[in-house]
Tab-separated table of C-alpha atoms and ligand atoms in Angstrom:
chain	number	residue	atom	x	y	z
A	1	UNK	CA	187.755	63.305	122.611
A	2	UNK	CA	187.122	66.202	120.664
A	3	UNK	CA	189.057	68.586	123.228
A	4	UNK	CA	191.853	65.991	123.064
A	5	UNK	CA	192.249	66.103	119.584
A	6	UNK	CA	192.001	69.534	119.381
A	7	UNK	CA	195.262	69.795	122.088
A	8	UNK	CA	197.370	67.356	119.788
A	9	UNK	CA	196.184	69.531	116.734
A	10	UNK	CA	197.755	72.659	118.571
A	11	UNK	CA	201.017	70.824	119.314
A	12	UNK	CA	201.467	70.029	116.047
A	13	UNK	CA	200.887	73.698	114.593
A	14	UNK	CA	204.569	75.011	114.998
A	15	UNK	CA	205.711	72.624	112.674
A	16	UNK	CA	203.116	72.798	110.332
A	17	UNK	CA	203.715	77.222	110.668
A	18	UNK	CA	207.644	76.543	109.796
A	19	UNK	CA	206.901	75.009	106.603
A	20	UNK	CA	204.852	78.493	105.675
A	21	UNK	CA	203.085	78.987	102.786
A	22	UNK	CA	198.883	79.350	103.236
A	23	UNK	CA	197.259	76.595	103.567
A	24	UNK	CA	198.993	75.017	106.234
A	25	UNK	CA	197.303	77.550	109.019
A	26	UNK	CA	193.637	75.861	107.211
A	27	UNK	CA	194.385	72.169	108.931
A	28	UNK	CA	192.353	72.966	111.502
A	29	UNK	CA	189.703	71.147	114.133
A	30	UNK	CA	186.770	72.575	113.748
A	31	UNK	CA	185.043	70.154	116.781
A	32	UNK	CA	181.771	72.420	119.165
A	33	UNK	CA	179.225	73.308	117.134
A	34	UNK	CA	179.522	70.513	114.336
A	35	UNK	CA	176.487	68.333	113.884
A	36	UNK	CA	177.653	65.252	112.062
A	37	UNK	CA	180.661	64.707	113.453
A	38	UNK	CA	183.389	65.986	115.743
A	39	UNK	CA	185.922	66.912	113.687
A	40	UNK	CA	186.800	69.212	110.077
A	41	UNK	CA	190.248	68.691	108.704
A	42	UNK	CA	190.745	70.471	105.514
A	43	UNK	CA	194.198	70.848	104.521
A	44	UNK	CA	193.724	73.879	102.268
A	45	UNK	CA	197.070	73.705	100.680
A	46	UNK	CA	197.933	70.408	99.899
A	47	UNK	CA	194.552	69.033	98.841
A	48	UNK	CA	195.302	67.237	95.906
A	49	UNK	CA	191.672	66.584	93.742
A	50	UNK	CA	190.729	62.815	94.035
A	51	UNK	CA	189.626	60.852	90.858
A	52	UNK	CA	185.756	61.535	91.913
A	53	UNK	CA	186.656	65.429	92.021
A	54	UNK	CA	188.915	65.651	88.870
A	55	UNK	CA	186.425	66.752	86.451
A	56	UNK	CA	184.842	69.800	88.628
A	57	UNK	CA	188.380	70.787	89.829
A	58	UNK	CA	189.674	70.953	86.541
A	59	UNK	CA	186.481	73.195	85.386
A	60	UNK	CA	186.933	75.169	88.227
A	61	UNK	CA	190.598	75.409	87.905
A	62	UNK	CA	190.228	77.068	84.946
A	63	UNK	CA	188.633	80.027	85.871
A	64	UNK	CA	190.432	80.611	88.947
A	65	UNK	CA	193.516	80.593	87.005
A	66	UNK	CA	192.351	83.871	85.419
A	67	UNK	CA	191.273	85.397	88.772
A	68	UNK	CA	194.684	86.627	89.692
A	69	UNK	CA	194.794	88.784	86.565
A	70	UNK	CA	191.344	89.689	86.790
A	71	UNK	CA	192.721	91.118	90.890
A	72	UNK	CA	195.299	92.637	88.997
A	73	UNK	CA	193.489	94.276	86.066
A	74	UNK	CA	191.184	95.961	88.996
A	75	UNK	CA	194.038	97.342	90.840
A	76	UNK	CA	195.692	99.004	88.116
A	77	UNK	CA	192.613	100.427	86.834
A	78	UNK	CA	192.757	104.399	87.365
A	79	UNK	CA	190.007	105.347	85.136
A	80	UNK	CA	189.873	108.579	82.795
A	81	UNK	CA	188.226	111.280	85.192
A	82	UNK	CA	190.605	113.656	84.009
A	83	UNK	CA	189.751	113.004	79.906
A	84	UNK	CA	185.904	113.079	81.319
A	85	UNK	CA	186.223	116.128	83.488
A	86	UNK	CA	187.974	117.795	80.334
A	87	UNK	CA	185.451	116.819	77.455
A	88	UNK	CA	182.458	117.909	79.703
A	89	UNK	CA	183.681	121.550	80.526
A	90	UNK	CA	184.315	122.094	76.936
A	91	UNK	CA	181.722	120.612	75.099
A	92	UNK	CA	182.244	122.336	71.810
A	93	UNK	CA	185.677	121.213	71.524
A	94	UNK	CA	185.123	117.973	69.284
A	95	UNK	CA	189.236	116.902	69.919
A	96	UNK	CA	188.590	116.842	73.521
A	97	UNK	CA	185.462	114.774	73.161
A	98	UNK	CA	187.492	112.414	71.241
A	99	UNK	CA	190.399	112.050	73.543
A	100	UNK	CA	187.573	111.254	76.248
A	101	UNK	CA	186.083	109.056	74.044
A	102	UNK	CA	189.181	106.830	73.052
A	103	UNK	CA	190.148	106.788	76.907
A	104	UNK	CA	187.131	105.274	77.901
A	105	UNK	CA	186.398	102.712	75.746
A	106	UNK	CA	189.197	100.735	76.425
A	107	UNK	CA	188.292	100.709	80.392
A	108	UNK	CA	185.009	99.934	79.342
A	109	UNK	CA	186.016	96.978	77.515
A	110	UNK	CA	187.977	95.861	80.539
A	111	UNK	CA	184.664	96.128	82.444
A	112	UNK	CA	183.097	93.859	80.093
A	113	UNK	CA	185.978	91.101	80.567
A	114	UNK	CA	185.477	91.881	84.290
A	115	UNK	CA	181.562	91.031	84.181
A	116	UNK	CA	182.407	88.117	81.795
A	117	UNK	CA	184.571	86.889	84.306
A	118	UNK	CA	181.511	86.611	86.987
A	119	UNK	CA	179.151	84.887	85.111
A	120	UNK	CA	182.248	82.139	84.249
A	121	UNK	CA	182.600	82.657	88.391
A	122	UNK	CA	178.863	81.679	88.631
A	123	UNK	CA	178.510	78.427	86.896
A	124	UNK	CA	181.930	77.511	88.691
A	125	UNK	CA	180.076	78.144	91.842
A	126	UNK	CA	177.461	75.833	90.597
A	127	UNK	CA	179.016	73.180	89.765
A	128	UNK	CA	181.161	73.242	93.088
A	129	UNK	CA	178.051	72.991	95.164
A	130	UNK	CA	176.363	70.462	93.036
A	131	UNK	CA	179.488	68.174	93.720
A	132	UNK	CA	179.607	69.531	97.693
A	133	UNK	CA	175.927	68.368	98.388
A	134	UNK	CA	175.328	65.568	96.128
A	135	UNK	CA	173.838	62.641	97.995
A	136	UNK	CA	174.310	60.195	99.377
A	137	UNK	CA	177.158	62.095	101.599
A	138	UNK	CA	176.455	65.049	104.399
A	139	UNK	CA	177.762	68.372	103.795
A	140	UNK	CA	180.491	67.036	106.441
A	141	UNK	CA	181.212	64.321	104.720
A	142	UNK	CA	182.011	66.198	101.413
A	143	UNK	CA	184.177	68.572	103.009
A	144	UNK	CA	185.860	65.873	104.388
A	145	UNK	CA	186.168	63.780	101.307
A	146	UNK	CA	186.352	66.719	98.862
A	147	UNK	CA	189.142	68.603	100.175
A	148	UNK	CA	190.403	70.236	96.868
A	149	UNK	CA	187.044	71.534	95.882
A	150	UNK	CA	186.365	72.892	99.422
A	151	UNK	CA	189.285	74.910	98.716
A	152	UNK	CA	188.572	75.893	95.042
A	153	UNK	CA	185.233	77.188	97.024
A	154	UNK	CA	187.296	79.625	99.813
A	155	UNK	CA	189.515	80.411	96.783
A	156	UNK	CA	186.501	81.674	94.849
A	157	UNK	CA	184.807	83.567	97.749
A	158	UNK	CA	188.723	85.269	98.116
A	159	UNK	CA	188.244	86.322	95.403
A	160	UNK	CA	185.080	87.822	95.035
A	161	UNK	CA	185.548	89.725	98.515
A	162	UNK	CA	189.095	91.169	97.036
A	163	UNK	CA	187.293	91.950	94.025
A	164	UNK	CA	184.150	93.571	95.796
A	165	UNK	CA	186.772	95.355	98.035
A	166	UNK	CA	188.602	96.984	95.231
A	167	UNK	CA	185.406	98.038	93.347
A	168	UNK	CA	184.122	99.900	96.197
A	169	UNK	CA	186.954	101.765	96.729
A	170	UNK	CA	187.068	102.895	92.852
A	171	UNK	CA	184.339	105.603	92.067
A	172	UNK	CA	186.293	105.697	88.599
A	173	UNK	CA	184.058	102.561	87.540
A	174	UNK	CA	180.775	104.012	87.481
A	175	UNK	CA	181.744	107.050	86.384
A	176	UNK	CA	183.720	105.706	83.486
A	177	UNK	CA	180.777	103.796	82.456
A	178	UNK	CA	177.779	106.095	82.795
A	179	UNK	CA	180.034	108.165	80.466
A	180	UNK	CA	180.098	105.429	77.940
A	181	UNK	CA	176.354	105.063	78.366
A	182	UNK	CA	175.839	109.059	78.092
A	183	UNK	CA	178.038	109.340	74.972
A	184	UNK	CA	176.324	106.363	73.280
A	185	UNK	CA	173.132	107.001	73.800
A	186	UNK	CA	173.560	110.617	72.526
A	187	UNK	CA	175.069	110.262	69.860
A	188	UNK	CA	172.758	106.956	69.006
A	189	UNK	CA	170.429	109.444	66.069
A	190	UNK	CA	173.390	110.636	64.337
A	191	UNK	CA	175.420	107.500	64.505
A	192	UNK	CA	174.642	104.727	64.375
A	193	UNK	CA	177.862	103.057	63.883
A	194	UNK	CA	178.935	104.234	67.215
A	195	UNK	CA	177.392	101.192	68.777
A	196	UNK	CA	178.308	98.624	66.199
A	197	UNK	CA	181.678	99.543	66.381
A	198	UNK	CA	181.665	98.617	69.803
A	199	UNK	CA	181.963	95.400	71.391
A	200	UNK	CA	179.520	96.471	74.282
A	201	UNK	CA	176.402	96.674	72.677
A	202	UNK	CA	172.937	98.535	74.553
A	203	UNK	CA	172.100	95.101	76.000
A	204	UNK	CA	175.198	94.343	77.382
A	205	UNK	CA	175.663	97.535	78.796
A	206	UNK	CA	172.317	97.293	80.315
A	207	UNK	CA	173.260	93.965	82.012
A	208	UNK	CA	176.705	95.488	82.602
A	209	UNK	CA	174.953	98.646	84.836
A	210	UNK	CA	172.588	96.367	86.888
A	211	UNK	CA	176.613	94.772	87.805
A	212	UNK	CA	178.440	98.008	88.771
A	213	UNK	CA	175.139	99.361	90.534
A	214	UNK	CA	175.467	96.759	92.755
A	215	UNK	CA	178.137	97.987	95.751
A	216	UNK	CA	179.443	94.079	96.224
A	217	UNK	CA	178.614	92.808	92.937
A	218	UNK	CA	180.812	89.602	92.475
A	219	UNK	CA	179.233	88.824	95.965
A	220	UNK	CA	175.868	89.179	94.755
A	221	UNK	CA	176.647	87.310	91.673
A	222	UNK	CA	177.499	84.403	93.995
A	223	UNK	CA	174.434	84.751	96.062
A	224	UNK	CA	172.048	85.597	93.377
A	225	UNK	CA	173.562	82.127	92.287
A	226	UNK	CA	173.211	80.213	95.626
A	227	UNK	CA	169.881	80.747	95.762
A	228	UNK	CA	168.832	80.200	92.500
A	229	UNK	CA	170.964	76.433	92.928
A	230	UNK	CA	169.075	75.966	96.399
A	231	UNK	CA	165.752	76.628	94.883
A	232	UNK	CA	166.478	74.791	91.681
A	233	UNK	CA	166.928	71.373	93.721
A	234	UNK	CA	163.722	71.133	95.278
A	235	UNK	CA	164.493	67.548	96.375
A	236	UNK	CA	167.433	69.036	98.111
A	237	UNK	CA	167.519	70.096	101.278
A	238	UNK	CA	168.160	73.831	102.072
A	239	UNK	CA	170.476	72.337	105.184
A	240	UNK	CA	173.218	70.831	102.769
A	241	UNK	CA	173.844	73.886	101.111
A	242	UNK	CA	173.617	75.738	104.662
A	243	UNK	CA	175.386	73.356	106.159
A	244	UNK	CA	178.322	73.003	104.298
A	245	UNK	CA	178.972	77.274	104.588
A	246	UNK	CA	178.279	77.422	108.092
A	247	UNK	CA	180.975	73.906	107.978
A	248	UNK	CA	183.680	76.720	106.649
A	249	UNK	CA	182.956	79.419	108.416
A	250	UNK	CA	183.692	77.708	111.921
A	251	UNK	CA	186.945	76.619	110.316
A	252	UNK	CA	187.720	79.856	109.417
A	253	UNK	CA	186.854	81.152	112.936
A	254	UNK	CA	188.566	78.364	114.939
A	255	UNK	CA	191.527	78.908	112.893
A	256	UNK	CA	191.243	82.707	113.309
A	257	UNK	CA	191.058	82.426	117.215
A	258	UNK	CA	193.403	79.985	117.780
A	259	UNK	CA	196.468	81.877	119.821
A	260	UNK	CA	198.547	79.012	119.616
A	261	UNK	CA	198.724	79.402	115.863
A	262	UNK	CA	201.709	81.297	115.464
A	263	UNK	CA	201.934	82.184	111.931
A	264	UNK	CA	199.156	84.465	112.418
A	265	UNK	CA	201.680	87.241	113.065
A	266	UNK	CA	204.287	86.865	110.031
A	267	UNK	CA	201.435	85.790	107.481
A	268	UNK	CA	199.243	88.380	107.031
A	269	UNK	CA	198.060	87.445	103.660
A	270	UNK	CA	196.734	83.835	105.353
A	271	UNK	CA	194.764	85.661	108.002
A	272	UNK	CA	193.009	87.905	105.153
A	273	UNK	CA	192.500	84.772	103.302
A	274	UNK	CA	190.309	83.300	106.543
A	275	UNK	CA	188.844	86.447	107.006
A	276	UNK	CA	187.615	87.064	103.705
A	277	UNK	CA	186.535	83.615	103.376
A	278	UNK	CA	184.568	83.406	106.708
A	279	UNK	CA	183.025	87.050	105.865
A	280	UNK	CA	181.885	85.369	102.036
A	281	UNK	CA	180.614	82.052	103.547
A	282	UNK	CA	178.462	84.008	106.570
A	283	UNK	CA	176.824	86.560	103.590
A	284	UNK	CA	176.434	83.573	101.137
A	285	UNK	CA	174.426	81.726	103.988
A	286	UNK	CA	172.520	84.815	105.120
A	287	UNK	CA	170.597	84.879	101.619
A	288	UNK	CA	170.130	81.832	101.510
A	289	UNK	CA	168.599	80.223	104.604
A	290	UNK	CA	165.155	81.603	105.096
A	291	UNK	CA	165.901	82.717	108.537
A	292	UNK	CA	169.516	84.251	108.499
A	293	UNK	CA	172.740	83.667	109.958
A	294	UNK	CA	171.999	85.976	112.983
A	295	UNK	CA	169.140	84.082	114.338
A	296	UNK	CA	169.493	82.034	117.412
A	297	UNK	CA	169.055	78.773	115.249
A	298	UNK	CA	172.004	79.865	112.697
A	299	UNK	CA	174.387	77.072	112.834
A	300	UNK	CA	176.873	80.176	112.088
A	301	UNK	CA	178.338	81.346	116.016
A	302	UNK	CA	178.101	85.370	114.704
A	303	UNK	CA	179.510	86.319	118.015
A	304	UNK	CA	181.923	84.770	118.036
A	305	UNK	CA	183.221	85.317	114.211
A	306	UNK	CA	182.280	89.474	114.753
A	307	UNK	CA	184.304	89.025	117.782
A	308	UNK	CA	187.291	87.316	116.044
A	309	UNK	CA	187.186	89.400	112.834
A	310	UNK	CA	187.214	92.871	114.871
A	311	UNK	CA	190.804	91.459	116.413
A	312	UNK	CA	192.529	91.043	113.954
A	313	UNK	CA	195.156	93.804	112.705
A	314	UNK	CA	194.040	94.463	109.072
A	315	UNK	CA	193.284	97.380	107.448
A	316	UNK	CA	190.679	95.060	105.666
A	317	UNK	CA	188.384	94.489	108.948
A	318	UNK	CA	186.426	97.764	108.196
A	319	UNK	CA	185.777	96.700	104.978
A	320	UNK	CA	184.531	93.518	105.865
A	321	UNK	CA	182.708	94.583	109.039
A	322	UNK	CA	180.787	96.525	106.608
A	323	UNK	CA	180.081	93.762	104.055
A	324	UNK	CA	178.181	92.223	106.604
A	325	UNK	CA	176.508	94.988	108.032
A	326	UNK	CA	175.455	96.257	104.682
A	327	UNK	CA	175.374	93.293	102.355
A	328	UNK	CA	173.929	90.712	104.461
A	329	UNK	CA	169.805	90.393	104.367
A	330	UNK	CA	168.749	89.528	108.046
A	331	UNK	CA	170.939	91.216	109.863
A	332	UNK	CA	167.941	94.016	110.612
A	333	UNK	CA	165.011	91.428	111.712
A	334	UNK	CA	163.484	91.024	115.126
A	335	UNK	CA	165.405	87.778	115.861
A	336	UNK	CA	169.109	89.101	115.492
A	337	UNK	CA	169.923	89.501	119.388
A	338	UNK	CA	171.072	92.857	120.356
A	339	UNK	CA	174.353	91.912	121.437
A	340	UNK	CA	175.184	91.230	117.846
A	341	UNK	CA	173.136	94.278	116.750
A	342	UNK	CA	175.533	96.030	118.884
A	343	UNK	CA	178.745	94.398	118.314
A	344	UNK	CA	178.388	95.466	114.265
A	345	UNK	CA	177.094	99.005	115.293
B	1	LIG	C1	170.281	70.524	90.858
B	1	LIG	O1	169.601	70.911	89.693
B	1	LIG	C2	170.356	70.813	88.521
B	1	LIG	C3	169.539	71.409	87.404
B	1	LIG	O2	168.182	71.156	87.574
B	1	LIG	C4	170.725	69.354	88.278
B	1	LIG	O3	171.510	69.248	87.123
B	1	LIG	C5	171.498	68.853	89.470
B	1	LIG	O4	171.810	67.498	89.334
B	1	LIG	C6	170.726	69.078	90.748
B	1	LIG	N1	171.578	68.719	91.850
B	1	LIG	C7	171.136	68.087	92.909
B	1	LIG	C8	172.136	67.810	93.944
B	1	LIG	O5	169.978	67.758	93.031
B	2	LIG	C1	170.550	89.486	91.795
B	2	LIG	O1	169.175	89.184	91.722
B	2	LIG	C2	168.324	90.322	91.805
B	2	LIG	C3	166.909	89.834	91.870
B	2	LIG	O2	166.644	88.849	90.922
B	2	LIG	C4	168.590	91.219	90.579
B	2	LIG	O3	167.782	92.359	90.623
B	2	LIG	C5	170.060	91.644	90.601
B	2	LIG	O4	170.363	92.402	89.445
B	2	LIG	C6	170.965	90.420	90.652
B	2	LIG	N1	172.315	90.894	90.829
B	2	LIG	C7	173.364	90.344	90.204
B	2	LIG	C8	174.678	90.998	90.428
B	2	LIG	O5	173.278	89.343	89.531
């Protein structure tokens, strides 16, 4: 049955490809591997909240709508090596220190809004998993029923692997702000105002370093985050949480595999979306099952999403090969198999 429905899914993809736009390629079967229940059909792009998911989707809502111009922000951001380089070859000239000075603390206060911006991520996070495993429903079932949120989820995890992407590529960052932290802290004796005057005071720019030390850090916001909410809710069982990734990453896989599913070729930007999204999902559910997504028992198939991921024509695969092989906790025990040792070597 599952097969069949699959085939009349795949007839049906043409027309869904014509009328474009993302989320279209995300009504997908998801059937093999799925525990309670043969089938996973989340429309990603018309999934309209229900009355039940209005309250969480509007809270949500409201944070993603700033994640675009956060994305933005990041991209733009070019940092002031040059001012830095300048002031720290001449450090008797006082004007140069200055012009240093007033270049970075603007950036810096960008980095601030930045780190703001993950802790709003975090409790948006939360409160999407408290509605995706709240009883009496199976993680299935809430996928099923909670269509919008399920997307507000892949929508945050796009965004923290864009983000995480675009930070590790920018060595301007931490260079900007250990400057900051330098120039403070030396000049802390003789002024004291230096500080006040600032909107990032020491214990926000502590907090702030422990951020941009980290080389994924919205990712490890969201995982720091996962696990706290698993271990939190004692009465609930590590599976729902678990169970509802592993749900999305096989969607994201199927749907990534699928050669029928034409669009793959014109819409680059959807296949980066399932990418990123399966890549997030597979990390998140590393950290937080106690034995890994590359165990034998994983309800994630890691063959077959390395296998899928390292097809795909994007300049973004490296990037994301490595976000598993370096961000992920288990990937190093006994129990991965070697074939998928060797696959991410
Ligand atoms: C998880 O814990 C939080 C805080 O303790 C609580 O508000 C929430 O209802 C719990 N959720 C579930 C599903 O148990
Ligand atoms: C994640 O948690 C670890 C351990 O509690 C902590 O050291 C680290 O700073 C946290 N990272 C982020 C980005 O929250």
């Amino acid at each position: 049955w599952c097969q069949k429905m699959r085939t009349a899914f795949l007839l049906l993809l043409p027309s869904l490809c014509s009328r474009g736009l993302m989320g279209n390629l995300l009504k997908v079967l998801a059937c093999a591997e799925l525990e309670h229940g043969p089938i996973v059909f989340l429309d990603f792009e018309h999934a309209q909240p229900t009355e039940a998911e209005t309250a969480v989707w509007n809270q949500v809502s409201a944070v993603l709508e700033e994640a675009h111009g956060i994305l933005a922000e990041l991209q733009s951001y070019n940092g002031a090596g040059q001012e830095i380089r300048e002031a720290i070859q001449n450090p008797g000239d006082l004007a140069l220190q200055e012009k240093a000075w007033n270049a970075v603390c603007p950036l810096v206060a960008k980095l601030k809004r930045f780190y703001e911006f993950s802790l709003r991520l975090e409790n948006a996070l939360r409160s999407l998993l408290e509605a995706l495993t709240s009883p009496p429903y199976a993680p299935m079932q809430h996928l099923e029923r909670e269509q919008a949120l399920a997307k507000q989820f892949a929508e945050i995890l796009h965004f923290t692997l864009s983000f995480d992407e675009l930070k590790m590529t920018n060595p301007a960052i931490q260079n900007d702000f250990s400057y900051y932290r330098r120039t403070i802290s030396r000049n802390r004796l003789n002024n004291q105002q230096l500080e006040a005057e600032n909107e990032v005071n020491n214990e926000m720019a502590n907090r702030m370093s422990l951020f941009y030390a980290e080389a994924t850090p919205m990712l490890k916001t969201l995982s720091n985050a996962t696990t706290k909410f698993v271990s939190e809710n004692k009465t609930l069982p590590i599976e729902d949480t678990t169970d509802c990734l592993s749900t999305m990453a096989c969607v994201c896989r199927v749907m990534l595999e699928t050669p029928e599913y034409r669009c793959r070729f014109t819409n680059t930007d959807t296949m980066l979306f399932c990418m990123r999204v399966m890549v997030g999902v597979i990390i998140l559910y590393d950290h937080v099952h106690p034995v890994g997504a590359f165990a034998k028992t994983s309800k994630i198939d890691m063959k077959g999403c390395i296998k899928v991921l390292k097809e795909q024509p994007s300049n973004s695969v490296e990037g994301l090969l490595n976000a598993l092989r370096y961000t992920t906790r288990h990937l190093n025990d006994d129990s991965t198999s070697k074939q998928i040792r060797a696959l991410l070597q």
